[in-house]
Coordinates of C-alpha atoms in Angstrom, one line a residue:
X7 CA 62.1 -79.4 53.3
X8 CA 63.1 -77.2 56.0
X9 CA 63.9 -73.6 54.8
X10 CA 67.5 -72.6 55.4
X11 CA 67.3 -69.1 53.6
X12 CA 65.6 -66.7 52.1
X13 CA 66.7 -64.5 48.9
X14 CA 64.6 -61.4 48.8
X15 CA 64.0 -59.1 45.3
X16 CA 64.8 -55.7 45.8
X17 CA 63.1 -52.9 44.3
X18 CA 59.3 -53.3 44.8
X19 CA 59.8 -56.1 47.8
X20 CA 62.1 -54.6 50.6
X21 CA 62.4 -51.0 49.3
X22 CA 59.9 -49.0 47.6
X23 CA 62.4 -47.7 44.9
X24 CA 59.7 -45.9 42.4
X25 CA 59.6 -42.7 42.5
X26 CA 63.1 -42.3 41.8
X27 CA 63.4 -45.0 38.9
X28 CA 61.0 -43.9 37.3
X29 CA 61.7 -39.6 38.1
X30 CA 65.0 -40.6 36.9
X31 CA 63.8 -42.8 33.7
X32 CA 61.5 -40.2 32.4
X33 CA 64.9 -37.4 33.1
X34 CA 66.6 -39.6 30.8
X35 CA 63.8 -39.8 27.6
X36 CA 63.4 -36.3 27.7
X37 CA 67.3 -35.9 27.8
X38 CA 67.3 -37.1 24.8
X39 CA 64.0 -36.0 22.9
X40 CA 61.5 -38.6 23.8
X41 CA 58.4 -38.0 24.8
X42 CA 57.8 -39.6 28.4
X43 CA 54.9 -41.1 29.9
X44 CA 53.4 -39.5 33.1
X45 CA 55.1 -41.0 35.9
X46 CA 52.1 -43.1 37.1
X47 CA 52.5 -45.6 33.8
X48 CA 56.1 -45.9 34.7
X49 CA 56.0 -49.2 36.3
X50 CA 57.4 -50.7 34.3
X51 CA 61.1 -49.9 34.5
X52 CA 60.7 -51.0 37.8
X53 CA 62.4 -54.8 38.4
X54 CA 63.8 -55.6 35.0
X55 CA 66.8 -54.9 33.7
X56 CA 67.4 -51.2 31.8
X57 CA 68.9 -52.1 29.5
X58 CA 66.6 -54.6 27.9
X59 CA 63.3 -52.1 29.2
X60 CA 64.7 -49.4 27.1
X61 CA 64.7 -51.8 23.9
X62 CA 61.1 -53.7 24.4
X63 CA 58.8 -50.4 25.3
X64 CA 60.5 -48.1 23.4
X65 CA 62.0 -49.1 20.4
X66 CA 65.6 -48.5 20.8
X67 CA 68.8 -50.4 19.9
X68 CA 71.0 -52.2 22.2
X69 CA 73.9 -48.7 22.2
X70 CA 71.0 -46.8 21.8
X71 CA 69.9 -48.2 24.9
X72 CA 73.1 -48.1 26.6
X73 CA 72.8 -44.2 25.9
X74 CA 69.7 -44.2 27.8
X75 CA 71.2 -45.7 31.4
X76 CA 74.5 -43.5 31.1
X77 CA 71.3 -40.5 31.1
X78 CA 69.1 -42.5 33.7
X79 CA 72.5 -42.7 36.1
X80 CA 73.1 -39.0 36.1
X81 CA 69.8 -38.3 37.7
X82 CA 69.5 -41.4 39.3
X83 CA 73.4 -41.6 41.4
X84 CA 73.3 -38.5 43.0
X85 CA 69.4 -37.8 43.2
X86 CA 66.4 -40.9 42.3
X87 CA 68.7 -43.6 44.6
X88 CA 67.6 -41.9 47.4
X89 CA 63.9 -41.0 46.4
X90 CA 63.0 -44.2 48.2
X91 CA 61.8 -45.6 51.6
X92 CA 62.0 -49.1 53.2
X93 CA 58.3 -51.0 52.8
X94 CA 56.2 -50.7 56.4
X95 CA 57.6 -53.6 58.6
X96 CA 60.4 -55.0 56.4
X97 CA 62.9 -53.4 59.2
X98 CA 61.1 -55.6 62.0
X99 CA 60.9 -59.0 59.1
X100 CA 64.6 -59.1 58.7
X101 CA 65.3 -58.8 62.2
X102 CA 62.9 -61.6 63.2
X103 CA 64.4 -64.0 60.8
X104 CA 67.9 -63.7 61.9
X105 CA 66.7 -64.0 65.2
X106 CA 64.7 -66.9 64.1
X107 CA 68.4 -68.3 62.5
X108 CA 67.6 -68.1 58.6
X109 CA 70.3 -66.5 56.4
X110 CA 68.9 -63.9 54.0
X111 CA 70.0 -62.6 50.9
X112 CA 69.5 -60.1 47.7
X113 CA 69.1 -61.2 44.1
X114 CA 68.7 -58.1 43.0
X115 CA 69.1 -56.7 38.6
X116 CA 70.0 -53.8 40.4
X117 CA 73.4 -52.7 40.7
X118 CA 74.8 -54.2 43.6
X119 CA 76.9 -50.1 44.2
X120 CA 73.5 -48.7 44.4
X121 CA 72.1 -51.5 46.5
X122 CA 74.6 -51.2 49.4
X123 CA 73.9 -47.5 49.2
X124 CA 70.5 -47.9 50.6
X125 CA 71.3 -50.7 52.9
X126 CA 73.9 -48.6 54.4
X127 CA 71.2 -45.6 54.1
X128 CA 68.9 -47.7 55.8
X129 CA 70.9 -49.1 58.3
X130 CA 69.9 -52.9 57.5
X131 CA 72.9 -54.0 56.2
X132 CA 73.8 -56.3 59.1
X133 CA 70.8 -58.3 58.3
X134 CA 71.7 -60.4 55.1
X135 CA 74.5 -63.0 54.5
X136 CA 74.9 -62.4 50.5
X137 CA 74.2 -59.6 48.5
X138 CA 73.8 -59.8 44.7
X139 CA 73.3 -57.2 42.1
X140 CA 75.1 -56.5 38.5
X141 CA 77.3 -54.3 38.0
X142 CA 77.4 -51.3 35.6
X143 CA 79.6 -53.0 33.1
X144 CA 77.1 -56.4 33.1
X145 CA 73.4 -55.2 34.2
X146 CA 71.5 -57.4 32.3
X147 CA 72.4 -60.5 34.1
X148 CA 69.0 -62.9 34.6
X149 CA 68.0 -63.1 37.3
X150 CA 67.8 -66.4 37.6
X151 CA 71.5 -66.2 37.3
X152 CA 71.3 -63.6 39.9
X153 CA 69.6 -65.4 42.0
X154 CA 71.9 -69.4 41.5
X155 CA 75.1 -66.5 42.5
X156 CA 73.2 -65.9 45.8
X157 CA 72.5 -69.5 46.5
X158 CA 75.6 -70.1 46.2
X159 CA 77.5 -67.0 48.5
X160 CA 75.0 -68.4 51.2
X161 CA 76.2 -71.7 51.2
X162 CA 73.0 -73.4 51.5
X163 CA 71.2 -76.4 50.2
X164 CA 69.0 -75.1 47.2
X165 CA 66.3 -77.7 48.7
X166 CA 65.6 -75.2 51.6
X167 CA 65.9 -72.0 49.5
X168 CA 63.4 -69.3 49.5
X169 CA 62.8 -66.5 47.3
X170 CA 61.0 -63.8 47.7
X171 CA 59.8 -61.0 45.1
X172 CA 57.2 -58.8 44.0
X173 CA 57.1 -59.9 39.8
X174 CA 57.1 -62.6 37.2
X175 CA 60.8 -62.2 36.9
X176 CA 61.2 -63.7 40.4
X177 CA 59.0 -66.0 40.5
X178 CA 60.6 -67.6 36.7
X179 CA 63.4 -67.0 38.0
X180 CA 63.4 -69.0 41.1
X181 CA 61.5 -71.3 39.4
X182 CA 64.1 -71.8 36.7
X183 CA 67.1 -72.6 39.9
X184 CA 64.1 -75.2 41.1
X185 CA 63.3 -73.6 44.3
X186 CA 60.0 -72.5 46.0
X187 CA 59.1 -68.7 45.4
X188 CA 57.1 -65.9 47.2
X189 CA 54.9 -63.3 45.9
X190 CA 54.6 -60.1 47.2
X191 CA 51.2 -58.1 47.2
X192 CA 52.8 -55.0 48.0
X193 CA 55.4 -54.2 45.3
X194 CA 54.9 -53.7 41.6
X195 CA 52.9 -56.7 40.1
X196 CA 50.5 -58.5 41.0
X197 CA 48.7 -61.8 42.4
X198 CA 47.4 -62.9 38.7
X199 CA 50.6 -62.6 37.4
X200 CA 52.3 -64.4 40.5
X201 CA 49.7 -68.1 40.0
X202 CA 50.3 -67.5 36.1
X203 CA 54.5 -68.3 37.5
X204 CA 54.3 -71.0 39.7
X205 CA 54.7 -69.2 43.2
X206 CA 53.6 -71.5 45.7
X207 CA 52.5 -68.8 48.2
X208 CA 51.4 -64.9 47.7
X209 CA 51.0 -62.7 50.8
X210 CA 50.0 -59.3 51.1
X211 CA 52.5 -58.1 54.4
X212 CA 55.7 -58.9 55.4
X213 CA 55.2 -60.6 58.2
X214 CA 53.8 -63.6 56.1
X215 CA 56.9 -63.6 54.6
X216 CA 58.1 -65.2 58.4
X217 CA 55.5 -67.3 58.7
X218 CA 55.8 -69.2 55.0
X219 CA 59.6 -69.8 56.3
X220 CA 58.4 -71.2 59.3
X221 CA 56.3 -73.1 58.0
X222 CA 53.0 -71.8 59.5
X223 CA 51.7 -70.1 56.7
X224 CA 48.0 -70.5 55.7
X225 CA 47.0 -69.5 52.1
X226 CA 43.3 -68.4 52.2
X227 CA 42.1 -69.9 48.5
X228 CA 38.7 -68.9 49.3
X229 CA 36.2 -66.9 50.8
X230 CA 32.4 -67.8 51.4
X231 CA 30.1 -65.0 53.2
X232 CA 28.1 -66.0 56.4
X233 CA 27.0 -63.0 57.8
X234 CA 27.1 -58.8 57.6
X235 CA 26.6 -57.1 60.0
X236 CA 26.6 -53.2 61.6
X237 CA 30.3 -53.9 63.2
X238 CA 31.4 -57.5 62.6
X239 CA 31.4 -59.8 59.0
X240 CA 31.4 -63.6 58.8
X241 CA 32.9 -65.5 56.7
X242 CA 34.3 -69.3 55.6
X243 CA 37.1 -69.8 54.2
X244 CA 39.4 -72.5 52.0
X245 CA 42.9 -72.5 52.8
X246 CA 45.9 -74.6 52.0
X247 CA 48.6 -74.9 54.9
X248 CA 52.4 -74.7 54.7
X249 CA 52.1 -79.2 53.6
X250 CA 49.9 -78.4 51.0
X251 CA 47.2 -79.7 52.9
X252 CA 43.0 -78.0 52.9
X253 CA 41.6 -76.9 56.0
X254 CA 38.6 -74.5 57.0
X255 CA 38.8 -71.3 59.0
X256 CA 35.5 -69.7 60.2
X257 CA 36.5 -65.7 61.1
X258 CA 35.4 -62.5 61.7
X259 CA 36.4 -59.2 61.1
X260 CA 36.2 -56.7 62.8
X261 CA 37.3 -52.4 61.6
X262 CA 39.5 -52.3 65.0
X263 CA 39.6 -50.6 68.8
X264 CA 40.8 -48.4 70.4
X265 CA 41.5 -47.3 74.2
X266 CA 42.6 -45.2 76.4
X267 CA 44.1 -45.3 79.7
X268 CA 44.3 -41.8 81.8
X269 CA 46.3 -41.4 84.7
X270 CA 45.1 -38.2 86.7
X271 CA 47.6 -35.7 88.8
X272 CA 46.6 -37.8 91.9
X273 CA 47.8 -41.7 90.2
X274 CA 43.9 -42.4 89.7
X275 CA 42.8 -43.8 86.6
X276 CA 39.1 -42.8 84.8
X277 CA 37.5 -46.2 84.1
X278 CA 34.2 -46.8 83.3
X279 CA 31.3 -49.6 84.7
X280 CA 29.2 -50.7 82.1
X281 CA 26.6 -53.9 81.4
X282 CA 28.6 -55.9 78.7
X283 CA 25.7 -58.1 77.2
X284 CA 27.5 -61.0 76.2
X285 CA 29.1 -62.1 79.2
X286 CA 25.6 -60.8 81.3
X287 CA 27.5 -59.2 83.7
X288 CA 28.7 -55.8 84.7
X289 CA 32.7 -55.1 84.5
X290 CA 35.1 -52.2 84.6
X291 CA 37.0 -51.2 81.9
X292 CA 39.6 -48.5 80.4
X293 CA 37.2 -46.0 78.0
X294 CA 37.5 -47.6 74.4
X295 CA 35.2 -48.2 71.0
X296 CA 35.2 -48.6 68.0
X297 CA 37.5 -47.6 64.6
X298 CA 34.9 -46.0 62.1
X299 CA 36.1 -47.1 58.1
X300 CA 39.1 -45.3 57.4
X301 CA 39.4 -43.3 60.7
X302 CA 42.8 -41.8 62.7
X303 CA 42.5 -44.3 65.7
X304 CA 45.1 -41.4 68.0
X305 CA 41.5 -39.0 67.0
X306 CA 40.1 -41.9 67.7
X307 CA 41.6 -42.4 70.9
X308 CA 41.0 -38.9 72.1
X309 CA 36.7 -38.9 70.8
X310 CA 36.3 -42.2 72.3
X311 CA 38.0 -40.8 75.4
X312 CA 35.9 -37.4 75.5
X313 CA 32.2 -39.3 75.1
X314 CA 32.9 -42.0 77.9
X315 CA 34.4 -39.6 80.8
X316 CA 34.6 -36.1 79.2
X317 CA 38.3 -36.3 80.2
X318 CA 40.7 -34.0 77.9
X319 CA 43.9 -34.5 77.9
X320 CA 47.6 -32.5 77.1
X321 CA 49.7 -35.5 76.6
X322 CA 48.7 -38.7 75.1
X323 CA 51.0 -41.2 74.1
X324 CA 51.2 -44.8 72.6
X325 CA 51.1 -48.2 74.1
X326 CA 50.8 -50.9 71.1
X327 CA 48.4 -52.5 69.7
X328 CA 46.4 -55.9 71.4
X329 CA 45.4 -58.8 69.6
X330 CA 42.2 -59.2 71.3
X331 CA 41.0 -62.9 70.3
X332 CA 43.2 -63.5 67.3
X333 CA 41.8 -67.7 67.8
X334 CA 39.0 -66.3 65.2
X335 CA 38.4 -62.2 65.0
X336 CA 41.5 -59.7 63.5
X337 CA 40.3 -57.1 65.2
X338 CA 43.2 -55.3 66.5
X339 CA 43.2 -53.1 70.0
X340 CA 44.9 -49.8 69.6
X341 CA 46.7 -48.3 73.0
X342 CA 47.5 -45.0 74.3
X343 CA 47.9 -43.3 77.5
X344 CA 47.1 -40.0 78.5
X345 CA 48.1 -37.5 80.8
X346 CA 47.8 -33.5 82.1
X347 CA 44.1 -34.2 82.2
X348 CA 40.9 -32.3 82.9
X349 CA 37.6 -33.1 82.6
X350 CA 34.6 -31.9 81.0
X351 CA 30.7 -33.2 80.0
X352 CA 30.8 -36.8 78.9
X353 CA 29.1 -37.5 75.8
X354 CA 27.4 -40.6 75.2
X355 CA 25.5 -42.3 72.5
X356 CA 21.6 -43.5 73.5
X357 CA 22.3 -46.8 74.1
X358 CA 25.4 -45.9 76.3
X359 CA 24.7 -46.4 79.7
X360 CA 28.2 -45.8 81.9
X361 CA 29.0 -45.0 85.5
X362 CA 33.1 -43.1 85.7
X363 CA 34.7 -44.7 88.2
X364 CA 38.4 -42.8 89.0
X365 CA 40.5 -46.0 90.4
X366 CA 44.1 -45.6 92.1
X367 CA 46.2 -46.8 89.6
X368 CA 47.8 -49.3 92.4
X369 CA 44.8 -50.7 93.6
X370 CA 43.6 -50.9 89.6
X371 CA 47.0 -53.1 89.1
X372 CA 46.2 -55.1 91.9
X373 CA 42.3 -56.2 91.3
X374 CA 44.5 -57.0 87.3
X375 CA 46.7 -59.4 89.5
X376 CA 43.5 -60.8 91.1
X377 CA 41.8 -61.9 88.5
X378 CA 38.6 -59.2 89.0
X379 CA 39.5 -57.3 86.7
X380 CA 39.5 -59.1 83.7
X381 CA 38.9 -57.0 80.1
X382 CA 41.7 -57.8 77.6
X383 CA 42.9 -54.0 76.9
X384 CA 41.6 -53.5 80.5
X385 CA 44.5 -55.6 81.8
X386 CA 47.1 -55.2 79.3
X387 CA 47.0 -51.0 79.9
X388 CA 46.7 -51.4 83.5
X389 CA 49.8 -53.2 83.1
X390 CA 51.8 -51.8 80.4
X391 CA 51.7 -48.0 81.8
X392 CA 52.6 -49.6 85.8
X393 CA 55.8 -50.3 83.7
X394 CA 56.1 -47.6 81.8
X395 CA 55.5 -45.0 85.3
X396 CA 58.8 -47.6 86.5
X397 CA 61.1 -47.4 83.9
X398 CA 60.7 -43.6 83.7
X399 CA 62.0 -43.1 88.1

């Protein structure tokens, strides 16, 4: 059935609250003379009710666990709650889901007060139609029950609800409510426990959640290597589509690239002309290059700009990212603009033969629009730079 609503876990799914939770747990344990494990070993505090964790992990009675919780909140309510951050891409995901027309809720074992504090702190409360946490007096409610309350609060049929979480507790809670579930790999769970609990999908980045909700996601089941070269890695993947059907995909992995479009004081753009072997043509391009493993894109852009046209800029600014050929490769090109240019010596590779051409920006845009200049990164960067200049007039 078509997805109508999504219910998210909070800790570890939307927000990385780990630092504050673990430090507050350590504070509570040490306040009662209990030796705490190192912070990196306290991930089990994130997700389940604290009452359960203190009893199961430290052998405490319900009464002793309750005292530990009071001490935990002594620190967490003033300091720990703000030792957190939204995961990259979460805010954009929520905005997209609302724009797509989905209802969105939260079902969390975290006290309602703390959830609402953080939703306000991160300015995302507007994206939620229902927020279901627990109270301080009843903080051991099962995830199954919290999810059920959230479904009712959203007012949608259960067949149209998708639960999204980072641990088996979220997947188990969804399945006990006969709901489909998505496990996210960026939180505190792992893919093994997701599959063991019966997750319908396992995703690696926030944008994937929207793809699942829209019925467009393709889940990788098996990867078979074909070729590994100096730059490219090719593989043949078996995937499962959202409707359960099997399919095959041939993919090329690419480390990504950077490109810089500079603008001189007299509004000219430094370009390079070079022979591109796959097309057997000489083409115009802005300076560009591939990323080395682990390299910062901005630093790589400055390097390529200097090496190919000998340019150094006083000012650099982002022009976004470009997916040049999404049909078969995961390459991403990061685009930058540059002004305040001065020119020094080129520093080309031994197998690199380029000619530098300084072309007025208006002429560059005209050649782009006429179809004479076809290089994707150059087309995108020229139009983006022209648009940005018009905006600043």
